[in-house]
mmCIF file of C-alpha atoms and ligand atoms in Angstrom:
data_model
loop_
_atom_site.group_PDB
_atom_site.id
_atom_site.type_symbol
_atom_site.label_atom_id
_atom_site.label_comp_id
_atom_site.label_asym_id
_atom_site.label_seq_id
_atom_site.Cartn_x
_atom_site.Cartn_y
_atom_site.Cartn_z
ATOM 1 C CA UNK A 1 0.502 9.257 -15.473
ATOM 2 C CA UNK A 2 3.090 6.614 -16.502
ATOM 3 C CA UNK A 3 3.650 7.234 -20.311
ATOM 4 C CA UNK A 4 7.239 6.397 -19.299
ATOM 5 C CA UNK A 5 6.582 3.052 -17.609
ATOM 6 C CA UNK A 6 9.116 -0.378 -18.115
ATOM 7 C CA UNK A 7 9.142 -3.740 -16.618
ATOM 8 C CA UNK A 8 13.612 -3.974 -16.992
ATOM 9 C CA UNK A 9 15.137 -7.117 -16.952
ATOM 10 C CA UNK A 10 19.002 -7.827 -17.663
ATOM 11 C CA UNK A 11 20.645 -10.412 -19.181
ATOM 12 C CA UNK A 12 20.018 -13.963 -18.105
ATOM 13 C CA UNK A 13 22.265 -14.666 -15.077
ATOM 14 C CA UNK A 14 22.820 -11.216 -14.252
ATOM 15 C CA UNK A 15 20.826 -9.282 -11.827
ATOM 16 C CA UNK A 16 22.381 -5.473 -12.669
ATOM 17 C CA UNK A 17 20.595 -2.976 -9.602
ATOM 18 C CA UNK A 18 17.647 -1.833 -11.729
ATOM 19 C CA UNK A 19 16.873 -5.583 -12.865
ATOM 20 C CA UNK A 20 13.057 -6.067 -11.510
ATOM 21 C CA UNK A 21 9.452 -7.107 -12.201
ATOM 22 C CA UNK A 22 7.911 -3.837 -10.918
ATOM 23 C CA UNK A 23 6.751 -1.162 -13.003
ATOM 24 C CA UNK A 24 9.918 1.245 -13.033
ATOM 25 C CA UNK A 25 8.790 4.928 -13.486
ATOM 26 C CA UNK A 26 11.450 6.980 -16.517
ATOM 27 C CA UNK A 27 9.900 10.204 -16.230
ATOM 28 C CA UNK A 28 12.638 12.024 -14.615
ATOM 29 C CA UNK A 29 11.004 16.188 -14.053
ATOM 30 C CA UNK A 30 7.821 15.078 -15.445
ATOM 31 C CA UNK A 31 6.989 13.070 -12.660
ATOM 32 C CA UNK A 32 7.143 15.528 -10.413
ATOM 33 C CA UNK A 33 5.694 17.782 -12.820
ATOM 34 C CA UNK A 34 2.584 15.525 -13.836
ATOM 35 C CA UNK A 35 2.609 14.426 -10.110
ATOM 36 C CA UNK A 36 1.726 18.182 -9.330
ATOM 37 C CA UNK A 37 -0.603 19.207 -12.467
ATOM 38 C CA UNK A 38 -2.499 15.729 -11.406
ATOM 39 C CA UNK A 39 -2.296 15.931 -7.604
ATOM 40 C CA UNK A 40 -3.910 19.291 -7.486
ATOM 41 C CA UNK A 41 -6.193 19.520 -10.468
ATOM 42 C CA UNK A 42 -7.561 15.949 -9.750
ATOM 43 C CA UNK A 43 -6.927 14.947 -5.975
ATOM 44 C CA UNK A 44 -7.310 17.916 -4.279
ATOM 45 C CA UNK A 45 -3.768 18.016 -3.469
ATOM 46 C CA UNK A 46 -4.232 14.439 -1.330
ATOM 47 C CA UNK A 47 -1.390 12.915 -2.782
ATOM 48 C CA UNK A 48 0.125 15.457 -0.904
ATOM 49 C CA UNK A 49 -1.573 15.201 2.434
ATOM 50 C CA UNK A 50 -1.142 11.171 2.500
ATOM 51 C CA UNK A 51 2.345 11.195 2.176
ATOM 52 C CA UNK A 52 2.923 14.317 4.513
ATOM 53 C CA UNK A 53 0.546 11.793 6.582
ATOM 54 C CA UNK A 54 3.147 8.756 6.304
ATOM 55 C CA UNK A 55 6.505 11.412 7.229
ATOM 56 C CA UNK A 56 4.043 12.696 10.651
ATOM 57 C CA UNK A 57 3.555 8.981 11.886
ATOM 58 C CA UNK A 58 6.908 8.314 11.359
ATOM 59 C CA UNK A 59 7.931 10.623 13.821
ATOM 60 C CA UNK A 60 11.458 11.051 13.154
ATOM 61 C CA UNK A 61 14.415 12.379 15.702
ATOM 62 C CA UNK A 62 17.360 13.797 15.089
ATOM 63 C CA UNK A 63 20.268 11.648 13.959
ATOM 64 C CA UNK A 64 18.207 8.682 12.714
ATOM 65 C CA UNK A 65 18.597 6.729 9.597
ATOM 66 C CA UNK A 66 15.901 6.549 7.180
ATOM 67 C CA UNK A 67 15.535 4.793 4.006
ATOM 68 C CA UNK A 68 12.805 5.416 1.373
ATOM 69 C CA UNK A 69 12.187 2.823 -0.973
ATOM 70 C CA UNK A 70 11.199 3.248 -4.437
ATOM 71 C CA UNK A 71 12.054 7.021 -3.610
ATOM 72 C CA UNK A 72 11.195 7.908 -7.094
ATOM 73 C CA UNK A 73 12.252 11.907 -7.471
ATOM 74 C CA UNK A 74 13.387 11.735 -4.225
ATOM 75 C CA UNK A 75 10.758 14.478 -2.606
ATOM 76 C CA UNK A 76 9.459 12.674 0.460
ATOM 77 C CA UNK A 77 13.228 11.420 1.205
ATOM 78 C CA UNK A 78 14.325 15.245 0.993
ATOM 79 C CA UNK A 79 11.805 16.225 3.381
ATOM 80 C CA UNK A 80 12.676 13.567 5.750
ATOM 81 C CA UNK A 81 16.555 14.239 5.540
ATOM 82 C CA UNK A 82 15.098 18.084 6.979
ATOM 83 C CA UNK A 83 13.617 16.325 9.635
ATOM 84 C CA UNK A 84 16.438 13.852 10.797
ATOM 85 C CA UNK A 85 18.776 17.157 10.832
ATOM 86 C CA UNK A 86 23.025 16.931 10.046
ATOM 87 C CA UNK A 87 23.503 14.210 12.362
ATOM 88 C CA UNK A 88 20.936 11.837 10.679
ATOM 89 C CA UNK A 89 21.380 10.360 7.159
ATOM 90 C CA UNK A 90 18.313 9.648 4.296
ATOM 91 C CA UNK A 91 18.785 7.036 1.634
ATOM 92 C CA UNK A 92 16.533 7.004 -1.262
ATOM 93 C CA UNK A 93 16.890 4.156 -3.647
ATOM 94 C CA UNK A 94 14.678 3.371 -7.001
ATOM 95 C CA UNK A 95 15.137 1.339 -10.367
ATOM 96 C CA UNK A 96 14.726 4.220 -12.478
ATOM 97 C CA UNK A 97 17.605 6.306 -13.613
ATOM 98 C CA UNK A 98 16.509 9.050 -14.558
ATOM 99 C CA UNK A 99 14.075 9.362 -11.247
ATOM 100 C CA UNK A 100 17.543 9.156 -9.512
ATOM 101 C CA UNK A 101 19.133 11.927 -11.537
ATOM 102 C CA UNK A 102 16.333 14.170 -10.977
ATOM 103 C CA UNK A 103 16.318 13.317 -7.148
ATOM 104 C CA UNK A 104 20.236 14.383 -6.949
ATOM 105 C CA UNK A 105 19.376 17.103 -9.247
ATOM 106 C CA UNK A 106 17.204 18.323 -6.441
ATOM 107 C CA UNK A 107 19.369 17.437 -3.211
ATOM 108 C CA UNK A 108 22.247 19.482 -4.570
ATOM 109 C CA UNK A 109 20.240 22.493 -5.475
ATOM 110 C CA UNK A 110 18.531 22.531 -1.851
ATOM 111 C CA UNK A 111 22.305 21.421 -0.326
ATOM 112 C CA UNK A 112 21.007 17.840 0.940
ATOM 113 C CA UNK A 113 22.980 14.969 1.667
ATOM 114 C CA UNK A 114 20.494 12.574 0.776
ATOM 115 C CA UNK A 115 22.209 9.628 -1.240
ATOM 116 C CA UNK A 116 20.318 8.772 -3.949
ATOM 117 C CA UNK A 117 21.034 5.176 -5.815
ATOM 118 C CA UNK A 118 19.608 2.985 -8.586
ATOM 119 C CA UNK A 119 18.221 0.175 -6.804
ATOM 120 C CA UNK A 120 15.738 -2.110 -6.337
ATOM 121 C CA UNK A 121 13.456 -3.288 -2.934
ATOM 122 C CA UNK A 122 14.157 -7.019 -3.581
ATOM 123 C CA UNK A 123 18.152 -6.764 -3.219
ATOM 124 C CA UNK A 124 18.278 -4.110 -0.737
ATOM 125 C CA UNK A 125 22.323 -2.824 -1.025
ATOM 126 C CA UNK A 126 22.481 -2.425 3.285
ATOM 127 C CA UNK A 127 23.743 -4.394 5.596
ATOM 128 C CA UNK A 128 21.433 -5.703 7.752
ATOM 129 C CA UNK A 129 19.973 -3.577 10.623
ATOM 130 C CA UNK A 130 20.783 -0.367 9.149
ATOM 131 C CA UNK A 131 18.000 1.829 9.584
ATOM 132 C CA UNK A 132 15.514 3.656 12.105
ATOM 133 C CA UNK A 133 12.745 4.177 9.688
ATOM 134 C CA UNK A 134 12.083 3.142 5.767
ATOM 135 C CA UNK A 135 9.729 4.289 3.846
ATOM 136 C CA UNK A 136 7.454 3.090 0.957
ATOM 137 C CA UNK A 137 5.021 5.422 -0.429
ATOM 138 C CA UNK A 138 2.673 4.802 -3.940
ATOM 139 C CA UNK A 139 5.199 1.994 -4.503
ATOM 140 C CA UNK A 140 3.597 -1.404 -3.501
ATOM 141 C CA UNK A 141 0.927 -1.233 -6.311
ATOM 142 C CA UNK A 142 4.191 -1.124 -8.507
ATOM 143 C CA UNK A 143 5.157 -5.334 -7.253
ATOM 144 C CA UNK A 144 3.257 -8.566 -7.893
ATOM 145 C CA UNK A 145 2.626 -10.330 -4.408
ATOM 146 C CA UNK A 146 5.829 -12.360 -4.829
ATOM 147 C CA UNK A 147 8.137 -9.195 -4.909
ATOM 148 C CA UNK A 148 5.995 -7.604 -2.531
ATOM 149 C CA UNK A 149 7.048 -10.612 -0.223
ATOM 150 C CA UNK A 150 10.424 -10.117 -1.310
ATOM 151 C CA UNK A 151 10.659 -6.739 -0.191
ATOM 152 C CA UNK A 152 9.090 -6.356 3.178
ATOM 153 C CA UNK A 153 11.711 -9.659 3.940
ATOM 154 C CA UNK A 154 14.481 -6.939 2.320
ATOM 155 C CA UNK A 155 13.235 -4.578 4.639
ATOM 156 C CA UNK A 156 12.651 -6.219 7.587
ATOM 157 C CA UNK A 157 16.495 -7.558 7.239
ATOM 158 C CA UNK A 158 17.963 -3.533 7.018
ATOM 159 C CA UNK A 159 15.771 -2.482 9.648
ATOM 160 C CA UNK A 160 16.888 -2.228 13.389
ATOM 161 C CA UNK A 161 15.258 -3.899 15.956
ATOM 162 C CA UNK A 162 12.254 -1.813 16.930
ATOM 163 C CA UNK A 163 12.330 0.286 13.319
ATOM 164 C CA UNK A 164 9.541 1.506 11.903
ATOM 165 C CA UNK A 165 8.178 0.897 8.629
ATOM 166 C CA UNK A 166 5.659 3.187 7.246
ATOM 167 C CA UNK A 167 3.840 2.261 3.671
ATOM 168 C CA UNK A 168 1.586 4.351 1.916
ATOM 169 C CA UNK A 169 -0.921 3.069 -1.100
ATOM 170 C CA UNK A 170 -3.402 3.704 -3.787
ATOM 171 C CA UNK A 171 -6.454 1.620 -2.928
ATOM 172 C CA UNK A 172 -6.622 -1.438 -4.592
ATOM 173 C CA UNK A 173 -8.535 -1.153 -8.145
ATOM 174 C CA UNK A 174 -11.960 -3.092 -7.341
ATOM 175 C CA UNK A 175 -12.172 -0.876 -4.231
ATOM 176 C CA UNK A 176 -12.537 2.338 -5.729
ATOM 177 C CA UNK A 177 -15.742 3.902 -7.168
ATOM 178 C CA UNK A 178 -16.227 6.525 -10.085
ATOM 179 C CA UNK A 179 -14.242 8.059 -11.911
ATOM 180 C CA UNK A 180 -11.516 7.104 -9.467
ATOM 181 C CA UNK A 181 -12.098 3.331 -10.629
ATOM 182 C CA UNK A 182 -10.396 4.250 -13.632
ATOM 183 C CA UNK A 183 -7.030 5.623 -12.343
ATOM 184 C CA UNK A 184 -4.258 3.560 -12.235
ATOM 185 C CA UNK A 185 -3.701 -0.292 -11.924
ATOM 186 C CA UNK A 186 -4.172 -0.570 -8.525
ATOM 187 C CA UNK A 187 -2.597 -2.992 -5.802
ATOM 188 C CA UNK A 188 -3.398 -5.146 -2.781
ATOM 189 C CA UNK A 189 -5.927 -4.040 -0.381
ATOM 190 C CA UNK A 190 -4.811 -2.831 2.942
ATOM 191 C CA UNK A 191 -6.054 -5.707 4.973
ATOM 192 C CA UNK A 192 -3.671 -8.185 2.242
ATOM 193 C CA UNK A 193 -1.052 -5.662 2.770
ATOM 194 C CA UNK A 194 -0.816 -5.447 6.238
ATOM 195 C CA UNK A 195 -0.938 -9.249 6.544
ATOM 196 C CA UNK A 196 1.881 -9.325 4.307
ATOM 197 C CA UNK A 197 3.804 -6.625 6.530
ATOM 198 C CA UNK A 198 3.207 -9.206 9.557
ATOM 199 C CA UNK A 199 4.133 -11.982 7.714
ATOM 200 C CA UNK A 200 7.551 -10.567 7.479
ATOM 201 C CA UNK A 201 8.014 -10.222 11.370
ATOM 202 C CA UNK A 202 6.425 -7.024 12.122
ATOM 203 C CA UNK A 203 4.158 -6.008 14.648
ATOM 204 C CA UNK A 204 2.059 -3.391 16.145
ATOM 205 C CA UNK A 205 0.595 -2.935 12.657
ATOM 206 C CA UNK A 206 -1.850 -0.036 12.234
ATOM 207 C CA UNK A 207 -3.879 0.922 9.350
ATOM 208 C CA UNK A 208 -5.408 4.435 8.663
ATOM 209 C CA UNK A 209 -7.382 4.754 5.224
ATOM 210 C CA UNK A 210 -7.817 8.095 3.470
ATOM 211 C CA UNK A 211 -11.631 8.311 1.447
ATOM 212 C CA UNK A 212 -11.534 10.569 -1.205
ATOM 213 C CA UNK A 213 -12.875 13.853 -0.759
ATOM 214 C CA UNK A 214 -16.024 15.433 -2.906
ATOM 215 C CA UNK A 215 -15.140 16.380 -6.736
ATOM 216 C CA UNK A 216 -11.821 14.679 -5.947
ATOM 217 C CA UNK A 217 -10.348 11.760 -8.572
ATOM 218 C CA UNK A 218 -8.401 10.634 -5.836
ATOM 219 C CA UNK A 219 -8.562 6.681 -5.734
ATOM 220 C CA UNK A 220 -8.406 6.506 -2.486
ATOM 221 C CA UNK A 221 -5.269 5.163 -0.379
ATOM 222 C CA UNK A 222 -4.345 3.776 2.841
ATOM 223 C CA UNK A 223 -1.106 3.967 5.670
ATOM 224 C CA UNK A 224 0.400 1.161 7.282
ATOM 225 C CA UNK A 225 2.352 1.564 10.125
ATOM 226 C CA UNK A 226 4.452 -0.933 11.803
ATOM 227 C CA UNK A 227 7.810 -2.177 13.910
ATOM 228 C CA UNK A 228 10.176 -4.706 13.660
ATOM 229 C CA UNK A 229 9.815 -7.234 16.062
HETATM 230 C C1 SAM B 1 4.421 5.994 -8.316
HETATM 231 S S1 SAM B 1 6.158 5.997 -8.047
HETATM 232 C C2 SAM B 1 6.244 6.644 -6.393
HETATM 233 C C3 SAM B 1 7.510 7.405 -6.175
HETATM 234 C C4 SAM B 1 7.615 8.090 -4.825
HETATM 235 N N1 SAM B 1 7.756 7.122 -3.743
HETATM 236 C C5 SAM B 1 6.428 8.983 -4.578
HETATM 237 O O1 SAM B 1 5.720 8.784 -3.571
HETATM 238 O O2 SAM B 1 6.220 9.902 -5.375
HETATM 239 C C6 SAM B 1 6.619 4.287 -7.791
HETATM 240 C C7 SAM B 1 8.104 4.058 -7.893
HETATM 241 O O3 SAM B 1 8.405 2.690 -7.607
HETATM 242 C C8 SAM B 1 9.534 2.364 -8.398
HETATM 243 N N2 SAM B 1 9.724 0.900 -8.463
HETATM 244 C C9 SAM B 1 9.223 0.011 -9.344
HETATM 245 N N3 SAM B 1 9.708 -1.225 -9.099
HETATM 246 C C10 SAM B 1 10.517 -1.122 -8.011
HETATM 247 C C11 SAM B 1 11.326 -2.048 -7.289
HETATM 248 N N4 SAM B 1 11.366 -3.342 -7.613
HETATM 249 N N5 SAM B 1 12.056 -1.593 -6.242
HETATM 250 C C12 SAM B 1 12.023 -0.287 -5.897
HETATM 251 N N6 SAM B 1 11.271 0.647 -6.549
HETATM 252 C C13 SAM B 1 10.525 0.236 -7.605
HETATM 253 C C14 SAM B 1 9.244 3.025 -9.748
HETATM 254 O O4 SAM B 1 10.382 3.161 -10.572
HETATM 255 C C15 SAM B 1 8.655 4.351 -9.283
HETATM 256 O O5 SAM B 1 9.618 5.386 -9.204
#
């Protein structure tokens, strides 16, 4: 699924927005297009259901702020933006060009005002205690722990008071059985994750896993939910 996969770094010195240790996704329309072709071929469209899953226990209002981090082609953000209505604003922000491009491609074809930016979750480019809600969904098995730690901190600083955070994940690799063992590089358990969310000064942290189904390849994947302190 990642063919078009990069670790970037810049020059030494410099940190330029897209400058990180995760695994950047270059795909542009094939992600989405791949992301389809693999979600409903392979997982029985649970890709799908997880992250509609992560926008439903978000429980967006009208007029709130959301970010979505590591927004990739920008779908989950454009859904949310539907959600948070003309009053409310979505960010979407991701390392990879040409997943940016794509995701304004698609804003301005469905008349969104979702602002879409190269970016990266350890350098968040908000002032702090900006938004209602972010987002991270498939993303965290992208970072090494350190980054990981990084980013919630990132988050946790552009996050009102109360906000939500909602993170959806593969399951990590060794948890995974089958032929879903093989797929992708896998990440931190849940239980690792969430302790990393509380770490970062969250609470009320919930976990819901998601097995996969019969004849599916999905590799099974988890939700955390939680709120700023
Ligand atoms: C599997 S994609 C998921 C995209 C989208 N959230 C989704 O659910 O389809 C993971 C994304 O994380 C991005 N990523 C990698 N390192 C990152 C970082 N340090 N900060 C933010 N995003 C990063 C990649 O470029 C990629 O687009």
């Amino acid at each position: 699924m990642h063919s078009f996969a990069h670790h970037n770094h810049g020059a030494a010195g410099k940190a330029p927005n897209s400058e990180t240790h995760g695994l950047v996704l270059k795909e542009g329309w094939r992600y989405d297009l791949h992301g389809w072709l693999i979600d409903t071929f392979r997982f029985r469209g649970q890709a799908r259901t997880l992250k509609r899953r992560a926008v439903a226990l978000a429980d967006m209002r009208p007029g709130e702020q959301a970010l979505d981090v590591g927004c990739g082609t920008g779908t989950l953000a454009l859904d949310v933006q539907r959600r948070v209505g003309a009053t409310g604003r979505v960010y979407g922000i991701d390392p990879g060009a040409e997943q940016i491009a794509r995701a304004c491609a698609k804003a301005a074809r469905r008349h969104l005002p979702v602002v879409f930016r190269v970016g990266v979750i350890e350098r968040l480019a908000f002032p702090d205690q900006t938004f209602d809600v972010v987002f991270s969904t498939l993303m965290m098995h992208h970072l090494p722990d350190t980054l990981k730690r990084q980013g919630l901190a990132e988050i946790a600083r552009v996050l009102k008071s109360g906000g939500r955070l909602v993170i959806a994940d593969f399951a990590r690799k060794q948890e995974r059985q089958g032929q879903a063992a093989r797929f992708h590089a896998g990440g931190s358990s849940l239980q690792d994750l969430a302790a990393l969310v509380k770490d970062a000064g969250f609470e009320q942290v919930e976990m819901e896993q998601m097995q996969p189904l019969r004849f599916s390849a999905f590799p099974g994947a988890g939700i955390i939910s939680a709120r700023k302190r």
